[in-house]
Amino acid sequence: MDGLIRGLVDVAIGGNERRGRDDEDNSTRDERSRSSWADVVSGEEEDQNRGGGSSHPSQGRRQNVEENQWENKGERVPTRHPHKEEQEENTYAAKVTQQQDFSESQQEDNDGWETVGKKKPARQSHKVQKEQWQDYKLPASEQHYSDDVETHGNLEPSQLELSGLSEACNKLWELDSNRLVPGNDYQIDCGDGKRVHERADMAEGLLFSWVSDEVFRKPTFARFCSLLDNYNPNEGYKEVVTEEERQEQSAFIEEVSRTAVIKYLHKYLVIKDVAPGSYQEFKRMLTSLWFDLYGRGGTSGSSSAFEHVFVGEIKQSGGEQVSGFHNWLQFYLEEAKGTVDYQGYIFPRRRGEIPDSETQLLTIQFEWNGVLKSVSSTLVGVSPEFELALYTMCFFMGREENHIQLGPYNVNVKCYRLGNNRIGSAFPIAES
């Protein structure tokens, strides 16, 4: 009996000791857990402070630099001397952000905002037919072109058009017989909307659901697309133009010169005493205006109007940033290759004007080669000759800001010059 009692006492004492040790262990683990959680929270805050809330350090730093540039409205970094049009694109994004922030302060929730459809799973990349592009490298005189468009006397600028840039630009819109029809020639899925400062990807799928193969059989479209891969996207990289690429440039200008919009442009500029009366001289003027190389990013011969406006460039100094890149065909082809990640449309300034699959003037956000373009406007479905004519018209006859009407759209075409005879940048902005 005494042995039994001693055994029970030992068990009780040992259990208390073990419970005491367990309590100590649990307390230690709790302290370690609290300490680890504090470290995690502290680390997240440090990462957010370093990267603007981004989970990817390099992307966070890149976004932080960009946001500072937007907020500073183009304020120059001491070690960098940006072109005026680059500052203006930053200023434009800053203005959009301010307007959206004001709207958000008026009504904190999203009540009243609508979204377009539901996000879809990522679709397969598109495959673009390029077989005929090789023929465009032949000497321009050996190539086959479309017949000249029949003018029927409707290409003479009216007095109203000659007295107003908006009327002249709208005439170009009306003459663009190659403009595509949404739902018939292509389909877009805008996904969901966002504000400029938001970094979440609001479009799980691609912007372009599909584009008809027939689009790339249109001569001006095909020749335009064949030019897009002639450039290095890194700003400051000295371009080397081969003889074959020069043939492509000449052949493209020759092809578009047979369309109504370019013929009208020529007649208009001749009357205004801006362009030569000779059509051959006019074509050489267009080639020089759009394809002659000039310096950007501190390197001579590293850029051109065509490259900046239609292809796009990636600035390295002062933080990576996409500049230019305002053409929908370039967007489509890069999206098809997987180098563009569409991240949603930017909420319009006025509620009730949410874009849909029929919209042909979009303000969007995307990444190109992993570099963010916070806000970009583009005309979707228009022909290459129309954009070439529109920006050329605004460059010669307009100002830096050109408030015009294009069909159903109120547009501000921003156009900046480098010196007296070079296009630094040109792009559309949707106006409310």
Tab-separated table of C-alpha atoms in Angstrom:
chain	number	residue	atom	x	y	z
A	1	MET	CA	0.000	0.000	0.000
A	2	ASP	CA	2.855	2.384	0.901
A	3	GLY	CA	4.470	1.635	-2.475
A	4	LEU	CA	1.259	2.336	-4.281
A	5	ILE	CA	0.845	5.676	-2.517
A	6	ARG	CA	4.450	6.689	-3.270
A	7	GLY	CA	3.908	5.777	-6.948
A	8	LEU	CA	0.805	7.917	-7.187
A	9	VAL	CA	2.621	10.846	-5.563
A	10	ASP	CA	5.523	10.513	-8.024
A	11	VAL	CA	3.149	10.497	-10.971
A	12	ALA	CA	1.391	13.605	-9.676
A	13	ILE	CA	4.635	15.448	-9.038
A	14	GLY	CA	6.112	14.399	-12.388
A	15	GLY	CA	2.974	15.447	-14.212
A	16	ASN	CA	3.104	18.844	-12.614
A	17	GLU	CA	6.723	19.188	-13.597
A	18	ARG	CA	5.967	18.201	-17.192
A	19	ARG	CA	3.030	20.579	-17.295
A	20	GLY	CA	5.313	23.278	-15.989
A	21	ARG	CA	7.859	22.511	-18.677
A	22	ASP	CA	5.078	22.371	-21.296
A	23	ASP	CA	3.807	25.758	-20.143
A	24	GLU	CA	7.314	27.158	-20.424
A	25	ASP	CA	7.689	25.655	-23.902
A	26	ASN	CA	4.304	27.005	-24.959
A	27	SER	CA	5.198	30.426	-23.599
A	28	THR	CA	8.509	30.350	-25.455
A	29	ARG	CA	6.770	29.287	-28.658
A	30	ASP	CA	4.205	32.037	-28.216
A	31	GLU	CA	6.978	34.563	-27.756
A	32	ARG	CA	8.795	33.233	-30.804
A	33	SER	CA	5.529	33.270	-32.764
A	34	ARG	CA	4.788	36.844	-31.729
A	35	SER	CA	8.350	37.830	-32.523
A	36	SER	CA	8.206	36.157	-35.955
A	37	TRP	CA	4.877	37.781	-36.770
A	38	ALA	CA	6.249	41.171	-35.749
A	39	ASP	CA	9.212	40.572	-38.019
A	40	VAL	CA	6.904	39.619	-40.874
A	41	VAL	CA	4.717	42.681	-40.424
A	42	SER	CA	7.779	44.889	-40.131
A	43	GLY	CA	9.237	43.324	-43.251
A	44	GLU	CA	6.033	43.891	-45.227
A	45	GLU	CA	5.968	47.514	-44.181
A	46	GLU	CA	9.571	47.920	-45.209
A	47	ASP	CA	8.852	46.256	-48.552
A	48	GLN	CA	5.851	48.516	-49.073
A	49	ASN	CA	7.914	51.549	-48.191
A	50	ARG	CA	10.600	50.422	-50.584
A	51	GLY	CA	8.319	49.231	-53.360
A	52	GLY	CA	5.068	51.125	-53.189
A	53	GLY	CA	3.231	48.067	-51.878
A	54	SER	CA	4.483	45.740	-54.579
A	55	SER	CA	5.353	42.168	-53.680
A	56	HIS	CA	8.127	42.184	-56.280
A	57	PRO	CA	11.027	44.407	-55.165
A	58	SER	CA	12.234	45.473	-58.585
A	59	GLN	CA	8.719	46.079	-59.789
A	60	GLY	CA	7.945	48.044	-56.624
A	61	ARG	CA	10.974	50.262	-57.107
A	62	ARG	CA	10.042	50.791	-60.731
A	63	GLN	CA	6.473	51.704	-59.808
A	64	ASN	CA	7.648	54.011	-57.027
A	65	VAL	CA	9.809	55.945	-59.479
A	66	GLU	CA	6.968	56.130	-61.954
A	67	GLU	CA	4.452	57.300	-59.364
A	68	ASN	CA	6.829	59.986	-58.191
A	69	GLN	CA	7.263	61.119	-61.780
A	70	TRP	CA	3.486	61.226	-62.311
A	71	GLU	CA	2.912	63.133	-59.073
A	72	ASN	CA	5.684	65.603	-59.800
A	73	LYS	CA	4.021	66.363	-63.121
A	74	GLY	CA	7.104	65.968	-65.207
A	75	GLU	CA	9.631	67.423	-62.723
A	76	ARG	CA	13.072	66.660	-64.068
A	77	VAL	CA	15.452	64.269	-62.384
A	78	PRO	CA	18.820	66.027	-62.125
A	79	THR	CA	20.710	63.361	-64.026
A	80	ARG	CA	18.185	63.129	-66.830
A	81	HIS	CA	16.892	65.544	-69.457
A	82	PRO	CA	13.537	64.218	-70.715
A	83	HIS	CA	11.860	65.471	-73.843
A	84	LYS	CA	8.872	67.733	-73.367
A	85	GLU	CA	6.457	65.144	-74.712
A	86	GLU	CA	7.670	62.621	-72.135
A	87	GLN	CA	6.947	65.105	-69.366
A	88	GLU	CA	3.514	65.742	-70.862
A	89	GLU	CA	2.618	62.043	-70.835
A	90	ASN	CA	3.575	61.974	-67.137
A	91	THR	CA	1.524	65.114	-66.522
A	92	TYR	CA	-1.463	63.581	-68.300
A	93	ALA	CA	-1.392	60.539	-66.024
A	94	ALA	CA	-1.060	62.777	-62.977
A	95	LYS	CA	-4.119	64.783	-64.047
A	96	VAL	CA	-6.135	61.615	-64.561
A	97	THR	CA	-5.061	60.384	-61.110
A	98	GLN	CA	-6.059	63.666	-59.468
A	99	GLN	CA	-9.463	63.655	-61.137
A	100	GLN	CA	-10.068	60.060	-60.059
A	101	ASP	CA	-8.907	60.772	-56.499
A	102	PHE	CA	-11.318	63.725	-56.328
A	103	SER	CA	-14.164	61.547	-57.573
A	104	GLU	CA	-13.193	58.891	-55.049
A	105	SER	CA	-13.278	61.441	-52.197
A	106	GLN	CA	-16.769	62.470	-53.274
A	107	GLN	CA	-17.967	58.893	-53.095
A	108	GLU	CA	-15.721	56.374	-51.388
A	109	ASP	CA	-17.306	53.222	-52.725
A	110	ASN	CA	-17.677	52.224	-56.346
A	111	ASP	CA	-21.414	52.702	-56.417
A	112	GLY	CA	-22.360	53.947	-59.846
A	113	TRP	CA	-19.305	52.472	-61.621
A	114	GLU	CA	-20.047	49.715	-64.048
A	115	THR	CA	-17.756	47.027	-65.358
A	116	VAL	CA	-17.729	45.406	-68.747
A	117	GLY	CA	-18.556	41.737	-68.577
A	118	LYS	CA	-16.694	39.295	-66.386
A	119	LYS	CA	-13.045	38.395	-66.444
A	120	LYS	CA	-12.332	35.340	-68.533
A	121	PRO	CA	-9.554	32.787	-68.261
A	122	ALA	CA	-6.395	33.626	-70.176
A	123	ARG	CA	-6.750	32.696	-73.825
A	124	GLN	CA	-4.217	31.243	-76.171
A	125	SER	CA	-1.894	33.683	-77.918
A	126	HIS	CA	-2.715	34.557	-81.507
A	127	LYS	CA	-0.617	33.514	-84.473
A	128	VAL	CA	-0.112	36.155	-87.131
A	129	GLN	CA	0.599	35.243	-90.730
A	130	LYS	CA	3.812	36.902	-91.908
A	131	GLU	CA	4.736	34.981	-95.039
A	132	GLN	CA	4.086	37.881	-97.430
A	133	TRP	CA	6.205	40.280	-95.391
A	134	GLN	CA	9.408	39.010	-96.969
A	135	ASP	CA	8.317	40.420	-100.331
A	136	TYR	CA	8.226	43.924	-98.834
A	137	LYS	CA	12.010	43.888	-98.519
A	138	LEU	CA	12.425	43.974	-102.282
A	139	PRO	CA	13.305	47.266	-103.994
A	140	ALA	CA	10.213	49.469	-103.987
A	141	SER	CA	10.164	49.600	-107.793
A	142	GLU	CA	9.902	45.789	-107.978
A	143	GLN	CA	6.924	45.482	-105.678
A	144	HIS	CA	3.234	45.295	-106.482
A	145	TYR	CA	0.890	47.905	-105.035
A	146	SER	CA	-2.823	48.526	-104.822
A	147	ASP	CA	-4.532	50.606	-107.466
A	148	ASP	CA	-4.973	54.276	-106.673
A	149	VAL	CA	-8.256	54.969	-104.947
A	150	GLU	CA	-10.966	56.516	-107.077
A	151	THR	CA	-11.375	60.058	-105.786
A	152	HIS	CA	-14.643	61.041	-107.511
A	153	GLY	CA	-13.858	64.678	-106.720
A	154	ASN	CA	-14.580	64.356	-102.982
A	155	LEU	CA	-10.983	64.908	-101.864
A	156	GLU	CA	-10.941	68.664	-102.373
A	157	PRO	CA	-10.925	70.332	-98.942
A	158	SER	CA	-13.962	72.526	-98.319
A	159	GLN	CA	-13.749	76.072	-97.000
A	160	LEU	CA	-15.083	74.819	-93.654
A	161	GLU	CA	-12.335	72.204	-93.469
A	162	LEU	CA	-9.683	74.707	-94.492
A	163	SER	CA	-10.802	77.068	-91.742
A	164	GLY	CA	-10.949	74.482	-88.970
A	165	LEU	CA	-8.527	71.712	-88.008
A	166	SER	CA	-11.268	69.712	-86.327
A	167	GLU	CA	-13.338	69.614	-89.502
A	168	ALA	CA	-10.298	68.554	-91.532
A	169	CYS	CA	-9.416	65.755	-89.101
A	170	ASN	CA	-13.001	64.568	-89.053
A	171	LYS	CA	-12.871	64.453	-92.857
A	172	LEU	CA	-9.900	62.078	-92.526
A	173	TRP	CA	-12.039	59.895	-90.267
A	174	GLU	CA	-14.815	59.833	-92.866
A	175	LEU	CA	-12.350	58.969	-95.649
A	176	ASP	CA	-10.805	56.051	-93.757
A	177	SER	CA	-12.422	53.280	-95.777
A	178	ASN	CA	-10.007	50.745	-94.264
A	179	ARG	CA	-11.174	51.363	-90.696
A	180	LEU	CA	-12.253	48.067	-89.162
A	181	VAL	CA	-15.688	47.241	-87.807
A	182	PRO	CA	-15.828	45.985	-84.200
A	183	GLY	CA	-17.397	42.541	-83.946
A	184	ASN	CA	-16.888	41.947	-87.660
A	185	ASP	CA	-13.136	42.416	-88.138
A	186	TYR	CA	-12.001	42.044	-84.539
A	187	GLN	CA	-13.252	41.619	-80.987
A	188	ILE	CA	-11.925	43.178	-77.788
A	189	ASP	CA	-12.663	42.388	-74.159
A	190	CYS	CA	-12.042	45.454	-72.005
A	191	GLY	CA	-12.116	43.486	-68.774
A	192	ASP	CA	-12.621	45.567	-65.652
A	193	GLY	CA	-11.718	49.198	-65.026
A	194	LYS	CA	-9.247	50.757	-62.628
A	195	ARG	CA	-7.746	54.036	-61.542
A	196	VAL	CA	-4.301	55.039	-62.735
A	197	HIS	CA	-2.589	54.483	-59.388
A	198	GLU	CA	-4.024	50.982	-58.919
A	199	ARG	CA	-1.630	48.144	-59.719
A	200	ALA	CA	-3.967	45.159	-59.652
A	201	ASP	CA	-4.438	43.374	-62.976
A	202	MET	CA	-8.117	43.883	-63.767
A	203	ALA	CA	-8.116	41.870	-67.001
A	204	GLU	CA	-7.240	38.214	-66.683
A	205	GLY	CA	-7.603	37.647	-70.412
A	206	LEU	CA	-6.225	39.418	-73.449
A	207	LEU	CA	-7.557	42.716	-74.744
A	208	PHE	CA	-7.995	41.247	-78.228
A	209	SER	CA	-10.183	38.147	-78.336
A	210	TRP	CA	-9.484	37.809	-82.052
A	211	VAL	CA	-8.584	39.726	-85.193
A	212	SER	CA	-9.628	38.446	-88.597
A	213	ASP	CA	-6.877	37.049	-90.826
A	214	GLU	CA	-8.283	39.226	-93.597
A	215	VAL	CA	-7.067	42.316	-91.722
A	216	PHE	CA	-3.456	41.327	-92.311
A	217	ARG	CA	-4.085	40.827	-96.006
A	218	LYS	CA	-5.000	44.493	-96.368
A	219	PRO	CA	-1.941	45.994	-98.103
A	220	THR	CA	-1.440	49.017	-95.828
A	221	PHE	CA	-1.966	46.936	-92.679
A	222	ALA	CA	0.435	44.213	-93.778
A	223	ARG	CA	3.157	46.670	-94.823
A	224	PHE	CA	2.770	48.613	-91.588
A	225	CYS	CA	3.111	45.473	-89.467
A	226	SER	CA	6.238	44.422	-91.336
A	227	LEU	CA	7.951	47.627	-90.130
A	228	LEU	CA	7.323	47.101	-86.438
A	229	ASP	CA	10.081	44.568	-85.821
A	230	ASN	CA	12.807	46.783	-87.308
A	231	TYR	CA	13.533	48.556	-84.023
A	232	ASN	CA	15.226	47.939	-80.698
A	233	PRO	CA	12.762	48.940	-77.964
A	234	ASN	CA	15.417	50.212	-75.554
A	235	GLU	CA	15.653	53.993	-75.649
A	236	GLY	CA	19.180	55.183	-76.337
A	237	TYR	CA	20.071	52.141	-78.437
A	238	LYS	CA	21.567	53.342	-81.720
A	239	GLU	CA	19.433	52.038	-84.569
A	240	VAL	CA	21.044	50.447	-87.622
A	241	VAL	CA	18.788	50.703	-90.669
A	242	THR	CA	19.513	48.107	-93.349
A	243	GLU	CA	18.868	48.580	-97.041
A	244	GLU	CA	16.010	46.081	-96.849
A	245	GLU	CA	14.410	48.095	-94.069
A	246	ARG	CA	14.682	51.252	-96.163
A	247	GLN	CA	12.880	49.391	-98.945
A	248	GLU	CA	10.131	48.495	-96.494
A	249	GLN	CA	9.773	52.134	-95.478
A	250	SER	CA	9.570	53.378	-99.069
A	251	ALA	CA	7.122	50.646	-100.024
A	252	PHE	CA	4.879	51.456	-97.060
A	253	ILE	CA	4.749	55.154	-97.967
A	254	GLU	CA	4.062	54.233	-101.582
A	255	GLU	CA	1.174	51.989	-100.531
A	256	VAL	CA	-0.493	54.481	-98.190
A	257	SER	CA	-0.068	57.274	-100.742
A	258	ARG	CA	-2.636	55.481	-102.898
A	259	THR	CA	-5.359	55.849	-100.247
A	260	ALA	CA	-7.939	58.606	-99.948
A	261	VAL	CA	-6.767	59.900	-96.557
A	262	ILE	CA	-3.203	60.550	-97.753
A	263	LYS	CA	-4.385	62.115	-101.010
A	264	TYR	CA	-6.643	64.433	-99.037
A	265	LEU	CA	-3.780	65.258	-96.670
A	266	HIS	CA	-1.605	66.224	-99.621
A	267	LYS	CA	-4.241	68.476	-101.167
A	268	TYR	CA	-4.865	70.148	-97.826
A	269	LEU	CA	-1.194	70.817	-97.073
A	270	VAL	CA	-0.544	72.086	-100.605
A	271	ILE	CA	-3.333	74.652	-100.251
A	272	LYS	CA	-1.843	75.664	-96.912
A	273	ASP	CA	1.549	76.038	-98.604
A	274	VAL	CA	3.111	73.412	-96.346
A	275	ALA	CA	3.699	70.518	-98.747
A	276	PRO	CA	5.189	70.477	-102.272
A	277	GLY	CA	2.776	70.212	-105.186
A	278	SER	CA	4.679	67.221	-106.608
A	279	TYR	CA	3.242	64.007	-105.177
A	280	GLN	CA	6.633	62.307	-105.442
A	281	GLU	CA	8.212	65.084	-103.412
A	282	PHE	CA	5.378	64.826	-100.914
A	283	LYS	CA	6.027	61.095	-100.458
A	284	ARG	CA	9.696	61.804	-99.816
A	285	MET	CA	8.641	64.434	-97.260
A	286	LEU	CA	6.501	61.865	-95.425
A	287	THR	CA	9.303	59.311	-95.452
A	288	SER	CA	11.724	61.813	-93.968
A	289	LEU	CA	9.231	63.080	-91.374
A	290	TRP	CA	8.422	59.646	-90.008
A	291	PHE	CA	11.547	57.557	-90.565
A	292	ASP	CA	14.579	59.849	-90.304
A	293	LEU	CA	16.533	59.016	-87.160
A	294	TYR	CA	17.244	61.509	-84.402
A	295	GLY	CA	18.616	61.420	-80.871
A	296	ARG	CA	16.665	60.402	-77.790
A	297	GLY	CA	17.938	59.262	-74.425
A	298	GLY	CA	21.331	60.853	-74.996
A	299	THR	CA	22.213	58.809	-78.093
A	300	SER	CA	22.124	60.169	-81.637
A	301	GLY	CA	20.353	58.104	-84.272
A	302	SER	CA	18.474	56.121	-81.642
A	303	SER	CA	14.874	57.066	-82.369
A	304	SER	CA	12.376	58.272	-84.959
A	305	ALA	CA	8.812	59.523	-85.038
A	306	PHE	CA	7.615	56.156	-86.332
A	307	GLU	CA	9.439	54.193	-83.651
A	308	HIS	CA	8.307	56.365	-80.764
A	309	VAL	CA	4.670	56.882	-81.721
A	310	PHE	CA	3.814	53.493	-83.204
A	311	VAL	CA	6.360	50.987	-81.872
A	312	GLY	CA	7.189	52.363	-78.429
A	313	GLU	CA	10.376	52.688	-76.429
A	314	ILE	CA	11.540	51.691	-72.944
A	315	LYS	CA	13.377	54.389	-71.038
A	316	GLN	CA	16.099	53.053	-68.750
A	317	SER	CA	17.307	56.172	-66.941
A	318	GLY	CA	15.358	57.402	-63.946
A	319	GLY	CA	13.525	54.083	-63.639
A	320	GLU	CA	12.189	51.897	-66.430
A	321	GLN	CA	9.143	53.316	-68.168
A	322	VAL	CA	7.343	52.741	-71.454
A	323	SER	CA	7.111	55.848	-73.640
A	324	GLY	CA	5.221	56.217	-76.891
A	325	PHE	CA	3.519	52.962	-77.995
A	326	HIS	CA	0.156	54.347	-79.120
A	327	ASN	CA	-0.751	51.990	-81.956
A	328	TRP	CA	-3.323	49.228	-81.657
A	329	LEU	CA	-1.712	46.930	-84.254
A	330	GLN	CA	1.576	47.007	-82.356
A	331	PHE	CA	-0.372	46.237	-79.174
A	332	TYR	CA	-2.111	43.302	-80.822
A	333	LEU	CA	1.100	41.805	-82.239
A	334	GLU	CA	2.998	42.193	-78.973
A	335	GLU	CA	0.079	40.709	-77.057
A	336	ALA	CA	0.101	37.797	-79.491
A	337	LYS	CA	3.788	37.214	-78.684
A	338	GLY	CA	3.130	37.384	-74.954
A	339	THR	CA	5.260	40.499	-74.364
A	340	VAL	CA	2.262	42.729	-73.568
A	341	ASP	CA	0.134	42.145	-70.481
A	342	TYR	CA	-3.123	44.095	-70.678
A	343	GLN	CA	-4.230	45.107	-67.171
A	344	GLY	CA	-7.531	46.882	-67.705
A	345	TYR	CA	-9.006	50.140	-68.904
A	346	ILE	CA	-8.705	53.403	-66.988
A	347	PHE	CA	-11.984	54.698	-65.610
A	348	PRO	CA	-13.222	57.582	-67.768
A	349	ARG	CA	-13.466	61.069	-66.333
A	350	ARG	CA	-17.233	61.049	-66.614
A	351	ARG	CA	-19.353	58.248	-65.227
A	352	GLY	CA	-21.594	56.409	-67.622
A	353	GLU	CA	-18.962	56.360	-70.390
A	354	ILE	CA	-17.608	52.888	-69.659
A	355	PRO	CA	-15.875	51.377	-72.725
A	356	ASP	CA	-17.160	48.210	-74.298
A	357	SER	CA	-16.345	45.957	-77.249
A	358	GLU	CA	-17.560	48.646	-79.677
A	359	THR	CA	-15.343	51.442	-78.342
A	360	GLN	CA	-12.591	52.601	-80.706
A	361	LEU	CA	-10.848	55.116	-78.440
A	362	LEU	CA	-9.473	53.418	-75.327
A	363	THR	CA	-7.480	54.595	-72.322
A	364	ILE	CA	-5.716	51.571	-70.885
A	365	GLN	CA	-2.936	50.291	-68.648
A	366	PHE	CA	-0.489	47.540	-69.590
A	367	GLU	CA	2.998	46.145	-69.180
A	368	TRP	CA	5.402	45.727	-72.066
A	369	ASN	CA	8.361	43.423	-71.526
A	370	GLY	CA	7.592	43.651	-67.820
A	371	VAL	CA	7.661	47.461	-67.738
A	372	LEU	CA	4.521	49.354	-66.759
A	373	LYS	CA	2.682	51.878	-68.920
A	374	SER	CA	0.368	53.437	-66.330
A	375	VAL	CA	-1.892	55.187	-68.804
A	376	SER	CA	-2.027	55.076	-72.575
A	377	SER	CA	-4.636	56.097	-75.117
A	378	THR	CA	-5.023	54.411	-78.459
A	379	LEU	CA	-7.395	54.440	-81.436
A	380	VAL	CA	-8.527	50.860	-82.049
A	381	GLY	CA	-9.336	49.528	-85.514
A	382	VAL	CA	-8.277	52.605	-87.469
A	383	SER	CA	-6.023	52.125	-90.495
A	384	PRO	CA	-2.288	52.909	-90.474
A	385	GLU	CA	-2.780	55.537	-93.181
A	386	PHE	CA	-5.384	57.312	-91.049
A	387	GLU	CA	-3.088	57.644	-88.032
A	388	LEU	CA	-0.207	58.726	-90.240
A	389	ALA	CA	-2.401	61.392	-91.852
A	390	LEU	CA	-3.974	62.509	-88.559
A	391	TYR	CA	-0.697	63.085	-86.738
A	392	THR	CA	0.936	64.653	-89.799
A	393	MET	CA	-2.002	67.037	-90.129
A	394	CYS	CA	-1.821	68.027	-86.463
A	395	PHE	CA	1.967	68.426	-86.640
A	396	PHE	CA	1.880	70.860	-89.558
A	397	MET	CA	-1.422	72.641	-88.958
A	398	GLY	CA	-2.044	72.356	-85.232
A	399	ARG	CA	-0.520	73.101	-81.869
A	400	GLU	CA	0.611	71.025	-78.952
A	401	GLU	CA	-3.011	70.466	-77.960
A	402	ASN	CA	-5.510	69.900	-80.743
A	403	HIS	CA	-9.136	69.556	-79.646
A	404	ILE	CA	-10.904	67.831	-82.504
A	405	GLN	CA	-13.848	65.642	-83.385
A	406	LEU	CA	-13.291	62.163	-84.826
A	407	GLY	CA	-16.648	60.634	-85.668
A	408	PRO	CA	-18.389	60.124	-82.298
A	409	TYR	CA	-15.282	60.919	-80.242
A	410	ASN	CA	-14.088	64.165	-78.709
A	411	VAL	CA	-10.309	63.905	-78.859
A	412	ASN	CA	-7.325	65.985	-77.820
A	413	VAL	CA	-4.423	65.049	-80.081
A	414	LYS	CA	-1.184	65.880	-78.322
A	415	CYS	CA	1.568	66.647	-80.810
A	416	TYR	CA	5.108	67.632	-79.882
A	417	ARG	CA	7.958	68.628	-82.135
A	418	LEU	CA	11.697	68.294	-81.803
A	419	GLY	CA	13.153	71.337	-83.467
A	420	ASN	CA	11.168	72.645	-86.394
A	421	ASN	CA	10.739	69.554	-88.556
A	422	ARG	CA	10.581	66.465	-86.369
A	423	ILE	CA	7.719	64.773	-84.547
A	424	GLY	CA	8.739	64.039	-80.984
A	425	SER	CA	5.458	62.408	-80.005
A	426	ALA	CA	1.808	62.303	-81.005
A	427	PHE	CA	-1.051	60.552	-79.272
A	428	PRO	CA	-4.812	60.866	-78.698
A	429	ILE	CA	-6.515	61.617	-75.393
A	430	ALA	CA	-10.201	60.921	-74.897
A	431	GLU	CA	-12.029	64.026	-73.700
A	432	SER	CA	-15.202	64.020	-71.679
